[in-house]
Amino acid sequence: MNDQLPPAVADALTEFLLEQRRRAPGLVSRAVVTGSAATGDWHPGVSGIDVVFVVTRDPVNDLPALAELHAASDPHIDGVYLTESELARVPEVVQTAPQVVEGVLVSQLEGAQLSWITWRELESGVQGVVDGGDVIWTPVADRYAGTQEGVVAFSRQNLLDYWQRIGESLEQELAGREEGSPLRPETVRWVALGPIRLVATIDTGEVLSKTAAADYAAERWPEHAELLQRAVRDRAGDRQEFTVRDGRQALELLRACVDVAAE
């Protein structure tokens, strides 16, 4: 029994990879689990499963069968299909690839997992290789030149481009609303926990889990510690109630993160 992944993740992926091999024989040489499932921060009903599928050939002819398989996965098994030669290049060179986002496979998708974050996660993920009727899981041993500098530069740019726009959109959404009116927990979790991970990466060169990043941010911005703790508890299944006041505090934290990127 694999002890490197949550049991629900290992079971779902084992079944998926065996069926994937049946539908596309010889295509995937190994599958590297990244994200929350590889960092001990995976929560059923909230977290998806992110995987880098390392392929031996162009998967174009296999994509229809793979699309059906991903769409039927529960929890969603998302990810990107890349060859070893593509992995050996910097992410900026690999501009598009077959990628699966929330169960939907797009044959040539830009962005998403094609970033230095994924390449950095590949250096500390969990690798699965189909062996007969089972999957053998081991720590991954990939190393790529420039990942630490790459994730820092990417995190800084992502805060200045993507997250700054998200902040502007949220500000418009909250404008004129009563402080105590309810706000979707997903919105608060997303805004409170997403940008802080990038700040942690800027500071450390590492890709932290959302929970670890919340602890990191709570030390840096203790005035937001209580909101961060509640966001983490909600994500773990201990449901919390959030209001517009919380949304504005999450927005304040987001702006602090953008300020770090602008320094």
C-alpha positions as YAML, in Angstrom:
chain: A
units: angstrom
residues:
- id: 1
  name: MET
  ca: [0.00, 0.00, 0.00]
- id: 2
  name: ASN
  ca: [1.35, 3.41, -0.94]
- id: 3
  name: ASP
  ca: [1.97, 5.69, 2.03]
- id: 4
  name: GLN
  ca: [3.16, 8.74, 0.09]
- id: 5
  name: LEU
  ca: [-0.31, 9.82, -1.07]
- id: 6
  name: PRO
  ca: [-3.70, 10.03, 0.67]
- id: 7
  name: PRO
  ca: [-5.39, 6.62, 0.27]
- id: 8
  name: ALA
  ca: [-8.30, 8.10, -1.71]
- id: 9
  name: VAL
  ca: [-5.83, 9.72, -4.12]
- id: 10
  name: ALA
  ca: [-3.70, 6.58, -4.51]
- id: 11
  name: ASP
  ca: [-6.78, 4.44, -5.16]
- id: 12
  name: ALA
  ca: [-8.28, 6.88, -7.68]
- id: 13
  name: LEU
  ca: [-5.00, 7.31, -9.53]
- id: 14
  name: THR
  ca: [-4.20, 3.61, -9.61]
- id: 15
  name: GLU
  ca: [-7.56, 2.86, -11.20]
- id: 16
  name: PHE
  ca: [-7.14, 5.79, -13.59]
- id: 17
  name: LEU
  ca: [-3.61, 4.90, -14.72]
- id: 18
  name: LEU
  ca: [-4.50, 1.27, -15.33]
- id: 19
  name: GLU
  ca: [-7.48, 2.28, -17.46]
- id: 20
  name: GLN
  ca: [-5.37, 4.94, -19.17]
- id: 21
  name: ARG
  ca: [-2.86, 2.26, -20.18]
- id: 22
  name: ARG
  ca: [-5.69, 0.08, -21.50]
- id: 23
  name: ARG
  ca: [-7.08, 2.92, -23.63]
- id: 24
  name: ALA
  ca: [-3.72, 4.32, -24.77]
- id: 25
  name: PRO
  ca: [-1.16, 1.50, -24.59]
- id: 26
  name: GLY
  ca: [2.45, 2.61, -24.28]
- id: 27
  name: LEU
  ca: [1.59, 6.31, -24.15]
- id: 28
  name: VAL
  ca: [2.40, 7.26, -20.53]
- id: 29
  name: SER
  ca: [5.79, 6.22, -19.19]
- id: 30
  name: ARG
  ca: [5.24, 7.78, -15.75]
- id: 31
  name: ALA
  ca: [2.83, 10.05, -13.94]
- id: 32
  name: VAL
  ca: [4.06, 12.64, -11.44]
- id: 33
  name: VAL
  ca: [1.56, 13.82, -8.85]
- id: 34
  name: THR
  ca: [1.94, 17.49, -7.96]
- id: 35
  name: GLY
  ca: [-0.09, 19.98, -5.95]
- id: 36
  name: SER
  ca: [-1.93, 19.30, -2.70]
- id: 37
  name: ALA
  ca: [-2.03, 15.53, -3.15]
- id: 38
  name: ALA
  ca: [1.78, 15.42, -3.04]
- id: 39
  name: THR
  ca: [2.20, 17.85, -0.13]
- id: 40
  name: GLY
  ca: [-0.16, 16.33, 2.45]
- id: 41
  name: ASP
  ca: [-2.72, 19.11, 1.97]
- id: 42
  name: TRP
  ca: [-5.37, 17.25, -0.04]
- id: 43
  name: HIS
  ca: [-8.99, 17.42, 1.13]
- id: 44
  name: PRO
  ca: [-11.84, 15.36, -0.39]
- id: 45
  name: GLY
  ca: [-14.62, 17.41, -1.91]
- id: 46
  name: VAL
  ca: [-12.37, 20.47, -2.21]
- id: 47
  name: SER
  ca: [-9.09, 19.39, -3.78]
- id: 48
  name: GLY
  ca: [-8.55, 18.00, -7.23]
- id: 49
  name: ILE
  ca: [-5.68, 15.75, -8.27]
- id: 50
  name: ASP
  ca: [-2.97, 17.32, -10.44]
- id: 51
  name: VAL
  ca: [-0.67, 15.13, -12.49]
- id: 52
  name: VAL
  ca: [2.08, 15.58, -15.06]
- id: 53
  name: PHE
  ca: [1.71, 12.69, -17.51]
- id: 54
  name: VAL
  ca: [5.06, 12.01, -19.17]
- id: 55
  name: VAL
  ca: [4.39, 10.57, -22.62]
- id: 56
  name: THR
  ca: [6.45, 8.64, -25.14]
- id: 57
  name: ARG
  ca: [4.78, 10.08, -28.25]
- id: 58
  name: ASP
  ca: [2.50, 12.84, -29.45]
- id: 59
  name: PRO
  ca: [-0.85, 11.92, -27.82]
- id: 60
  name: VAL
  ca: [-2.99, 13.53, -30.53]
- id: 61
  name: ASN
  ca: [-4.58, 10.24, -31.62]
- id: 62
  name: ASP
  ca: [-5.25, 9.21, -28.03]
- id: 63
  name: LEU
  ca: [-6.92, 12.43, -26.91]
- id: 64
  name: PRO
  ca: [-10.57, 11.45, -27.57]
- id: 65
  name: ALA
  ca: [-10.26, 8.37, -25.36]
- id: 66
  name: LEU
  ca: [-8.32, 10.30, -22.73]
- id: 67
  name: ALA
  ca: [-10.90, 13.10, -22.71]
- id: 68
  name: GLU
  ca: [-13.64, 10.62, -21.82]
- id: 69
  name: LEU
  ca: [-11.50, 9.13, -19.07]
- id: 70
  name: HIS
  ca: [-10.71, 12.50, -17.49]
- id: 71
  name: ALA
  ca: [-14.31, 13.69, -17.73]
- id: 72
  name: ALA
  ca: [-15.48, 10.60, -15.82]
- id: 73
  name: SER
  ca: [-12.85, 10.93, -13.06]
- id: 74
  name: ASP
  ca: [-14.11, 11.71, -9.57]
- id: 75
  name: PRO
  ca: [-12.38, 13.54, -7.99]
- id: 76
  name: HIS
  ca: [-11.20, 15.27, -11.15]
- id: 77
  name: ILE
  ca: [-7.80, 14.08, -12.29]
- id: 78
  name: ASP
  ca: [-6.37, 17.08, -14.10]
- id: 79
  name: GLY
  ca: [-2.94, 17.70, -15.55]
- id: 80
  name: VAL
  ca: [-0.73, 18.12, -18.55]
- id: 81
  name: TYR
  ca: [0.73, 15.68, -21.11]
- id: 82
  name: LEU
  ca: [4.41, 16.33, -21.87]
- id: 83
  name: THR
  ca: [7.34, 14.41, -23.35]
- id: 84
  name: GLU
  ca: [10.68, 14.10, -21.56]
- id: 85
  name: SER
  ca: [12.22, 16.40, -24.18]
- id: 86
  name: GLU
  ca: [9.58, 19.04, -23.48]
- id: 87
  name: LEU
  ca: [10.24, 18.78, -19.75]
- id: 88
  name: ALA
  ca: [13.91, 19.36, -20.43]
- id: 89
  name: ARG
  ca: [13.08, 22.78, -21.93]
- id: 90
  name: VAL
  ca: [12.10, 25.87, -19.97]
- id: 91
  name: PRO
  ca: [8.32, 26.40, -19.59]
- id: 92
  name: GLU
  ca: [8.39, 29.52, -21.78]
- id: 93
  name: VAL
  ca: [9.51, 27.36, -24.72]
- id: 94
  name: VAL
  ca: [6.68, 24.85, -24.27]
- id: 95
  name: GLN
  ca: [3.88, 27.28, -25.08]
- id: 96
  name: THR
  ca: [1.00, 24.82, -25.49]
- id: 97
  name: ALA
  ca: [0.26, 21.22, -24.56]
- id: 98
  name: PRO
  ca: [-2.69, 18.90, -24.03]
- id: 99
  name: GLN
  ca: [-4.04, 19.93, -20.62]
- id: 100
  name: VAL
  ca: [-6.98, 18.95, -18.45]
- id: 101
  name: VAL
  ca: [-8.68, 21.58, -16.30]
- id: 102
  name: GLU
  ca: [-11.57, 20.50, -14.05]
- id: 103
  name: GLY
  ca: [-12.06, 17.35, -16.08]
- id: 104
  name: VAL
  ca: [-12.05, 19.04, -19.50]
- id: 105
  name: LEU
  ca: [-9.19, 18.11, -21.86]
- id: 106
  name: VAL
  ca: [-8.03, 20.78, -24.31]
- id: 107
  name: SER
  ca: [-5.68, 19.53, -27.01]
- id: 108
  name: GLN
  ca: [-3.47, 22.65, -27.14]
- id: 109
  name: LEU
  ca: [-3.83, 24.92, -24.11]
- id: 110
  name: GLU
  ca: [-1.58, 27.78, -23.10]
- id: 111
  name: GLY
  ca: [-0.81, 28.67, -19.48]
- id: 112
  name: ALA
  ca: [-2.44, 26.55, -16.76]
- id: 113
  name: GLN
  ca: [0.23, 24.04, -15.67]
- id: 114
  name: LEU
  ca: [2.78, 25.27, -18.22]
- id: 115
  name: SER
  ca: [4.65, 27.40, -15.72]
- id: 116
  name: TRP
  ca: [7.75, 27.27, -13.56]
- id: 117
  name: ILE
  ca: [5.51, 26.30, -10.64]
- id: 118
  name: THR
  ca: [4.87, 22.91, -12.23]
- id: 119
  name: TRP
  ca: [8.55, 22.38, -13.06]
- id: 120
  name: ARG
  ca: [9.45, 23.18, -9.43]
- id: 121
  name: GLU
  ca: [6.76, 20.82, -8.14]
- id: 122
  name: LEU
  ca: [8.14, 18.08, -10.38]
- id: 123
  name: GLU
  ca: [11.28, 18.13, -8.25]
- id: 124
  name: SER
  ca: [9.37, 17.12, -5.11]
- id: 125
  name: GLY
  ca: [6.34, 15.21, -6.40]
- id: 126
  name: VAL
  ca: [5.36, 11.55, -6.19]
- id: 127
  name: GLN
  ca: [5.87, 9.41, -9.28]
- id: 128
  name: GLY
  ca: [3.71, 6.50, -10.36]
- id: 129
  name: VAL
  ca: [4.73, 3.84, -12.89]
- id: 130
  name: VAL
  ca: [2.35, 1.12, -14.03]
- id: 131
  name: ASP
  ca: [3.81, -2.31, -13.29]
- id: 132
  name: GLY
  ca: [1.60, -5.18, -14.39]
- id: 133
  name: GLY
  ca: [-1.74, -4.75, -12.67]
- id: 134
  name: ASP
  ca: [-0.53, -2.24, -10.12]
- id: 135
  name: VAL
  ca: [1.15, 1.17, -9.85]
- id: 136
  name: ILE
  ca: [4.49, 1.61, -8.11]
- id: 137
  name: TRP
  ca: [4.82, 4.95, -6.29]
- id: 138
  name: THR
  ca: [8.18, 6.52, -5.48]
- id: 139
  name: PRO
  ca: [9.52, 10.01, -4.69]
- id: 140
  name: VAL
  ca: [10.41, 11.77, -7.91]
- id: 141
  name: ALA
  ca: [14.04, 12.59, -8.63]
- id: 142
  name: ASP
  ca: [13.65, 15.17, -11.43]
- id: 143
  name: ARG
  ca: [15.94, 18.20, -11.44]
- id: 144
  name: TYR
  ca: [15.69, 21.12, -13.87]
- id: 145
  name: ALA
  ca: [18.06, 24.04, -14.34]
- id: 146
  name: GLY
  ca: [16.73, 27.44, -13.34]
- id: 147
  name: THR
  ca: [13.63, 26.31, -11.45]
- id: 148
  name: GLN
  ca: [14.25, 28.35, -8.31]
- id: 149
  name: GLU
  ca: [14.86, 31.57, -10.20]
- id: 150
  name: GLY
  ca: [12.02, 30.71, -12.57]
- id: 151
  name: VAL
  ca: [9.36, 30.21, -9.89]
- id: 152
  name: VAL
  ca: [10.32, 33.47, -8.17]
- id: 153
  name: ALA
  ca: [10.05, 35.46, -11.41]
- id: 154
  name: PHE
  ca: [6.79, 33.73, -12.37]
- id: 155
  name: SER
  ca: [5.25, 34.31, -8.93]
- id: 156
  name: ARG
  ca: [6.13, 37.98, -9.02]
- id: 157
  name: GLN
  ca: [4.66, 38.46, -12.50]
- id: 158
  name: ASN
  ca: [1.54, 36.43, -11.70]
- id: 159
  name: LEU
  ca: [0.77, 38.66, -8.72]
- id: 160
  name: LEU
  ca: [1.25, 41.83, -10.77]
- id: 161
  name: ASP
  ca: [-0.77, 40.63, -13.76]
- id: 162
  name: TYR
  ca: [-3.36, 38.02, -12.80]
- id: 163
  name: TRP
  ca: [-3.99, 38.66, -9.11]
- id: 164
  name: GLN
  ca: [-4.01, 42.43, -9.35]
- id: 165
  name: ARG
  ca: [-6.86, 42.14, -11.87]
- id: 166
  name: ILE
  ca: [-8.66, 39.69, -9.58]
- id: 167
  name: GLY
  ca: [-8.42, 42.26, -6.80]
- id: 168
  name: GLU
  ca: [-9.92, 44.96, -8.99]
- id: 169
  name: SER
  ca: [-12.78, 42.63, -9.95]
- id: 170
  name: LEU
  ca: [-13.48, 41.67, -6.33]
- id: 171
  name: GLU
  ca: [-13.46, 45.30, -5.27]
- id: 172
  name: GLN
  ca: [-16.20, 46.00, -7.82]
- id: 173
  name: GLU
  ca: [-18.16, 42.95, -6.68]
- id: 174
  name: LEU
  ca: [-18.11, 44.06, -3.03]
- id: 175
  name: ALA
  ca: [-18.81, 47.74, -3.70]
- id: 176
  name: GLY
  ca: [-21.90, 48.99, -1.89]
- id: 177
  name: ARG
  ca: [-22.62, 45.71, -0.11]
- id: 178
  name: GLU
  ca: [-23.33, 45.56, 3.63]
- id: 179
  name: GLU
  ca: [-20.36, 44.49, 5.74]
- id: 180
  name: GLY
  ca: [-22.30, 41.67, 7.38]
- id: 181
  name: SER
  ca: [-23.91, 40.21, 4.27]
- id: 182
  name: PRO
  ca: [-22.81, 36.63, 3.45]
- id: 183
  name: LEU
  ca: [-20.06, 35.88, 0.94]
- id: 184
  name: ARG
  ca: [-19.28, 32.57, -0.73]
- id: 185
  name: PRO
  ca: [-16.58, 30.68, 1.21]
- id: 186
  name: GLU
  ca: [-14.97, 29.67, -2.10]
- id: 187
  name: THR
  ca: [-14.38, 33.34, -2.92]
- id: 188
  name: VAL
  ca: [-12.72, 34.09, 0.42]
- id: 189
  name: ARG
  ca: [-10.61, 30.91, 0.32]
- id: 190
  name: TRP
  ca: [-9.44, 31.61, -3.22]
- id: 191
  name: VAL
  ca: [-8.45, 35.23, -2.59]
- id: 192
  name: ALA
  ca: [-7.01, 34.67, 0.88]
- id: 193
  name: LEU
  ca: [-4.95, 31.56, 0.09]
- id: 194
  name: GLY
  ca: [-3.92, 31.97, -3.55]
- id: 195
  name: PRO
  ca: [-1.69, 35.08, -3.53]
- id: 196
  name: ILE
  ca: [0.07, 34.22, -0.26]
- id: 197
  name: ARG
  ca: [1.52, 31.07, -1.82]
- id: 198
  name: LEU
  ca: [3.21, 33.23, -4.44]
- id: 199
  name: VAL
  ca: [4.66, 35.53, -1.79]
- id: 200
  name: ALA
  ca: [6.05, 32.49, 0.04]
- id: 201
  name: THR
  ca: [7.63, 31.35, -3.24]
- id: 202
  name: ILE
  ca: [9.14, 34.80, -3.84]
- id: 203
  name: ASP
  ca: [10.67, 34.71, -0.36]
- id: 204
  name: THR
  ca: [11.82, 31.08, -0.29]
- id: 205
  name: GLY
  ca: [11.98, 29.74, -3.84]
- id: 206
  name: GLU
  ca: [9.76, 26.85, -2.69]
- id: 207
  name: VAL
  ca: [6.17, 25.98, -3.64]
- id: 208
  name: LEU
  ca: [4.29, 25.64, -0.36]
- id: 209
  name: SER
  ca: [0.92, 24.02, 0.21]
- id: 210
  name: LYS
  ca: [-2.00, 26.35, 0.93]
- id: 211
  name: THR
  ca: [-1.95, 25.39, 4.61]
- id: 212
  name: ALA
  ca: [1.80, 25.93, 4.96]
- id: 213
  name: ALA
  ca: [1.53, 29.22, 3.08]
- id: 214
  name: ALA
  ca: [-1.23, 30.35, 5.45]
- id: 215
  name: ASP
  ca: [1.06, 29.71, 8.42]
- id: 216
  name: TYR
  ca: [3.83, 31.60, 6.64]
- id: 217
  name: ALA
  ca: [1.57, 34.55, 5.85]
- id: 218
  name: ALA
  ca: [0.13, 34.64, 9.37]
- id: 219
  name: GLU
  ca: [3.62, 35.31, 10.72]
- id: 220
  name: ARG
  ca: [4.26, 38.01, 8.14]
- id: 221
  name: TRP
  ca: [0.82, 39.63, 8.49]
- id: 222
  name: PRO
  ca: [-0.47, 38.71, 11.97]
- id: 223
  name: GLU
  ca: [-3.44, 41.05, 11.54]
- id: 224
  name: HIS
  ca: [-4.79, 38.57, 8.98]
- id: 225
  name: ALA
  ca: [-3.97, 35.40, 10.95]
- id: 226
  name: GLU
  ca: [-7.53, 34.78, 12.11]
- id: 227
  name: LEU
  ca: [-8.97, 35.05, 8.60]
- id: 228
  name: LEU
  ca: [-6.27, 32.75, 7.24]
- id: 229
  name: GLN
  ca: [-6.95, 30.16, 9.93]
- id: 230
  name: ARG
  ca: [-10.66, 30.20, 9.16]
- id: 231
  name: ALA
  ca: [-9.99, 29.85, 5.43]
- id: 232
  name: VAL
  ca: [-7.77, 26.84, 6.10]
- id: 233
  name: ARG
  ca: [-10.36, 25.27, 8.40]
- id: 234
  name: ASP
  ca: [-13.10, 25.76, 5.81]
- id: 235
  name: ARG
  ca: [-10.95, 24.17, 3.13]
- id: 236
  name: ALA
  ca: [-10.33, 21.19, 5.41]
- id: 237
  name: GLY
  ca: [-14.08, 20.61, 5.83]
- id: 238
  name: ASP
  ca: [-14.75, 22.57, 9.02]
- id: 239
  name: ARG
  ca: [-17.27, 24.87, 7.34]
- id: 240
  name: GLN
  ca: [-17.07, 28.56, 8.23]
- id: 241
  name: GLU
  ca: [-19.37, 31.48, 7.52]
- id: 242
  name: PHE
  ca: [-17.83, 34.42, 5.69]
- id: 243
  name: THR
  ca: [-19.14, 37.91, 5.12]
- id: 244
  name: VAL
  ca: [-18.38, 40.88, 2.91]
- id: 245
  name: ARG
  ca: [-16.19, 42.14, 5.76]
- id: 246
  name: ASP
  ca: [-14.05, 39.01, 5.37]
- id: 247
  name: GLY
  ca: [-13.95, 39.55, 1.62]
- id: 248
  name: ARG
  ca: [-12.62, 43.06, 2.10]
- id: 249
  name: GLN
  ca: [-9.98, 41.76, 4.49]
- id: 250
  name: ALA
  ca: [-8.96, 39.10, 1.95]
- id: 251
  name: LEU
  ca: [-8.74, 41.88, -0.63]
- id: 252
  name: GLU
  ca: [-6.49, 43.86, 1.70]
- id: 253
  name: LEU
  ca: [-4.24, 40.82, 2.03]
- id: 254
  name: LEU
  ca: [-4.20, 40.34, -1.73]
- id: 255
  name: ARG
  ca: [-3.04, 43.94, -2.18]
- id: 256
  name: ALA
  ca: [-0.29, 43.43, 0.38]
- id: 257
  name: CYS
  ca: [0.89, 40.45, -1.69]
- id: 258
  name: VAL
  ca: [0.86, 42.52, -4.87]
- id: 259
  name: ASP
  ca: [2.92, 45.18, -3.09]
- id: 260
  name: VAL
  ca: [5.54, 42.53, -2.28]
- id: 261
  name: ALA
  ca: [5.74, 41.62, -5.97]
- id: 262
  name: ALA
  ca: [6.15, 45.27, -6.91]
- id: 263
  name: GLU
  ca: [9.11, 45.85, -4.56]
...
